[in-house]
Coordinates of C-alpha atoms in Angstrom, one line a residue:
Chain A
M30 CA 21.8 26.6 11.5
K31 CA 18.6 28.1 10.3
N32 CA 18.0 28.8 6.6
R33 CA 15.5 30.4 4.2
L34 CA 16.1 27.9 1.4
K35 CA 12.5 26.7 1.3
V36 CA 11.1 30.3 1.2
L37 CA 13.5 31.4 -1.5
R38 CA 12.8 28.3 -3.5
A39 CA 9.1 29.0 -3.3
E40 CA 9.7 32.6 -4.2
H41 CA 11.5 31.5 -7.3
D42 CA 8.8 28.9 -8.0
M43 CA 11.3 26.0 -8.0
T44 CA 10.8 22.4 -6.9
Q45 CA 13.4 20.6 -4.8
A46 CA 14.4 18.6 -7.8
Q47 CA 15.0 21.8 -9.9
L48 CA 17.1 23.4 -7.1
A49 CA 19.0 20.1 -6.8
D50 CA 19.6 20.2 -10.6
A51 CA 20.8 23.8 -10.4
A52 CA 23.1 23.1 -7.4
N53 CA 24.3 19.8 -8.8
V54 CA 23.3 17.9 -5.7
S55 CA 20.7 15.2 -4.9
R56 CA 17.1 16.1 -4.0
Q57 CA 17.8 14.3 -0.7
T58 CA 20.5 16.9 0.1
I59 CA 18.1 19.9 -0.6
N60 CA 15.4 18.3 1.5
A61 CA 17.9 17.7 4.4
I62 CA 19.1 21.2 4.3
E63 CA 15.6 22.7 4.2
K64 CA 14.6 20.6 7.2
G65 CA 17.8 21.7 9.1
K66 CA 19.1 18.2 9.3
F67 CA 22.2 19.0 7.3
D68 CA 24.4 22.1 7.1
P69 CA 25.9 22.6 3.6
S70 CA 29.5 23.2 2.9
L71 CA 30.7 26.8 2.1
P72 CA 31.0 26.1 -1.7
L73 CA 27.4 24.8 -1.7
A74 CA 26.2 27.8 0.3
F75 CA 27.9 30.1 -2.3
K76 CA 26.1 28.2 -5.0
F77 CA 22.8 29.0 -3.4
S78 CA 23.9 32.5 -2.9
K79 CA 24.6 32.9 -6.6
L80 CA 21.4 31.1 -7.7
F81 CA 19.2 33.3 -5.5
K82 CA 21.3 36.4 -6.0
K83 CA 21.4 36.9 -2.2
P84 CA 24.3 37.2 0.2
I85 CA 24.9 34.0 2.2
E86 CA 23.9 35.6 5.5
D87 CA 20.4 36.3 3.9
I88 CA 20.0 32.6 3.3
F89 CA 21.7 31.0 6.3
Q90 CA 21.6 32.3 9.9
D91 CA 23.2 31.2 13.1
E92 CA 20.6 29.4 15.3
E93 CA 21.5 31.7 18.3
E94 CA 20.9 34.9 16.4
Chain B
M12 CA 20.4 23.5 -15.2
N13 CA 19.4 19.9 -15.9
A14 CA 22.8 19.2 -17.5
E15 CA 24.6 19.6 -14.2
H16 CA 22.3 17.2 -12.4
T17 CA 22.4 14.8 -15.3
N18 CA 26.1 15.0 -14.9
L19 CA 25.8 14.0 -11.2
K20 CA 23.4 11.2 -12.1
S21 CA 25.3 9.9 -15.1
Q22 CA 28.5 10.1 -13.2
L23 CA 27.0 8.1 -10.3
K24 CA 25.6 5.5 -12.8
K25 CA 29.0 5.2 -14.5
N26 CA 30.8 4.9 -11.1
T27 CA 28.3 2.3 -9.9
K28 CA 28.9 0.2 -13.0
R29 CA 32.6 0.5 -12.6
L30 CA 32.5 -0.4 -8.9
S31 CA 30.2 -3.4 -9.8
I32 CA 32.7 -4.7 -12.4
W33 CA 35.7 -4.4 -10.0
T34 CA 33.7 -6.0 -7.2
F35 CA 32.7 -8.9 -9.4
A36 CA 36.2 -9.4 -10.7
W37 CA 37.6 -9.3 -7.2
V38 CA 35.0 -11.9 -5.9
I39 CA 35.9 -14.1 -8.9
T40 CA 39.6 -14.0 -8.0
V41 CA 38.9 -14.7 -4.3
A42 CA 36.9 -17.8 -5.4
L43 CA 39.7 -18.7 -7.9
V44 CA 42.4 -18.6 -5.1
S45 CA 40.1 -20.3 -2.5
F46 CA 39.0 -23.2 -4.7
G47 CA 41.5 -23.2 -7.6
A48 CA 44.4 -24.5 -5.5
K49 CA 42.5 -27.6 -4.5
F50 CA 40.4 -28.3 -7.6
L51 CA 42.3 -26.8 -10.5
W52 CA 46.1 -26.8 -10.0
D53 CA 46.7 -29.1 -7.1
F54 CA 48.4 -26.6 -4.8
N55 CA 51.1 -25.7 -7.4
E56 CA 52.9 -22.9 -5.6
A57 CA 53.7 -20.8 -8.7
I58 CA 50.1 -20.8 -9.9
S59 CA 48.8 -20.0 -6.4
I60 CA 51.2 -17.0 -6.2
A61 CA 50.1 -15.8 -9.6
A62 CA 46.4 -16.1 -8.6
I63 CA 47.0 -14.2 -5.4
I64 CA 48.8 -11.4 -7.3
L65 CA 45.8 -11.3 -9.7
N66 CA 43.6 -11.1 -6.6
L67 CA 45.6 -8.2 -5.2
I68 CA 45.6 -6.3 -8.5
T69 CA 41.8 -6.6 -8.8
G70 CA 41.6 -5.7 -5.1
I71 CA 43.5 -2.5 -5.7
G72 CA 41.1 -1.8 -8.6
L73 CA 38.2 -2.3 -6.3
I74 CA 39.6 0.1 -3.7
L75 CA 40.2 2.8 -6.3
A76 CA 36.8 2.3 -7.8
N77 CA 35.2 2.6 -4.4
R78 CA 37.2 5.7 -3.6
R79 CA 36.2 7.3 -6.9
Y80 CA 32.6 6.3 -6.3
I81 CA 32.6 8.1 -2.9
M82 CA 34.4 11.1 -4.1
D83 CA 31.9 11.7 -6.8
L84 CA 28.9 11.6 -4.5
D85 CA 27.3 14.8 -3.3
E86 CA 28.3 16.1 0.1
L87 CA 25.4 14.6 2.1
Q88 CA 25.7 11.2 0.4
R89 CA 29.5 11.3 1.1
K90 CA 28.8 12.1 4.8
I91 CA 26.4 9.1 5.0
F92 CA 29.1 6.9 3.5
M93 CA 31.9 8.3 5.7
D94 CA 29.7 7.8 8.8
A95 CA 29.0 4.2 7.7
M96 CA 32.8 3.6 7.1
A97 CA 33.6 5.0 10.5
M98 CA 31.1 2.6 12.2
A99 CA 32.4 -0.3 10.1
L100 CA 36.0 0.5 11.1
G101 CA 35.1 0.8 14.8
V102 CA 33.2 -2.5 14.7
A103 CA 36.1 -4.1 12.9
V104 CA 38.7 -3.1 15.5
V105 CA 36.6 -3.4 18.7
G106 CA 34.5 -6.4 17.5
G107 CA 37.4 -8.1 15.8
L108 CA 39.6 -7.9 18.9
A109 CA 36.8 -9.0 21.2
Y110 CA 36.2 -12.0 18.9
S111 CA 39.9 -12.8 18.9
M112 CA 40.0 -12.6 22.7
M113 CA 37.1 -15.0 22.8
D114 CA 39.2 -17.4 20.8
I115 CA 42.3 -16.9 23.1
T116 CA 40.3 -17.4 26.3
N117 CA 38.4 -20.4 24.8
V118 CA 35.0 -18.7 25.2
I119 CA 34.2 -19.9 21.6
K120 CA 34.8 -23.4 20.4
G121 CA 37.2 -23.7 17.5
D122 CA 39.3 -20.9 15.9
A123 CA 38.2 -17.4 15.2
E124 CA 37.5 -17.0 11.5
I125 CA 38.4 -13.9 9.5
S126 CA 35.3 -14.4 7.4
I127 CA 33.1 -13.7 10.5
V128 CA 34.9 -10.3 11.0
V129 CA 34.5 -9.5 7.3
M130 CA 30.7 -10.3 7.5
M131 CA 30.4 -8.2 10.6
I132 CA 32.1 -5.3 8.8
G133 CA 29.8 -5.7 5.8
I134 CA 26.6 -5.9 7.8
T135 CA 27.6 -2.9 10.0
Y136 CA 28.4 -0.9 6.8
M137 CA 25.1 -1.8 5.1
V138 CA 23.0 -1.1 8.3
S139 CA 24.8 2.2 8.9
I140 CA 24.1 3.3 5.3
I141 CA 20.4 2.4 5.6
I142 CA 20.2 4.3 9.0
G143 CA 22.1 7.3 7.5
N144 CA 19.7 7.5 4.5
F145 CA 16.7 7.2 6.8
R146 CA 18.1 9.9 9.1
Y147 CA 18.5 12.4 6.3
K148 CA 15.3 11.4 4.4

């Protein structure tokens, strides 16, 4: 799954640690998601959606799309 | 914002401390049962049973503390731990049975020891956690 987490984080001028703080996960998790090594759960995806005020499909896209 | 992450970190710290205490207590009771019967109470059956019950109680505490520790991790950390546990379980079943068959078929000299299997599980678990952390670095 592709994601725009890194771009959105940069747009909001946030570090990985700050985003991790906001989402209540480890920085390792944010890094793994940004690199596409780990797909987050639906609740975590909703957290990102709320934090960035964007629909989930604007943050995460299917690789085949 | 920071409060939530501090919660995650402080909870992890608290759970690590709790798990350490239960692990230490369990190891002590294992040593007590293993050596106490011979050196402290001369194989008195009642005391041995009491020591084994104490060992089981601390063992249950250890299992629950470990479960709590894993449940409070974040989802990636939990996945790393779950993958490591799956590997450890697989090695325990496959490796343990192979080791047992080596004993039955006299491939190894002497009897198969449960401590070897326990060490094998522990090493597999630790190596799997290191690999998992490296993979998602």
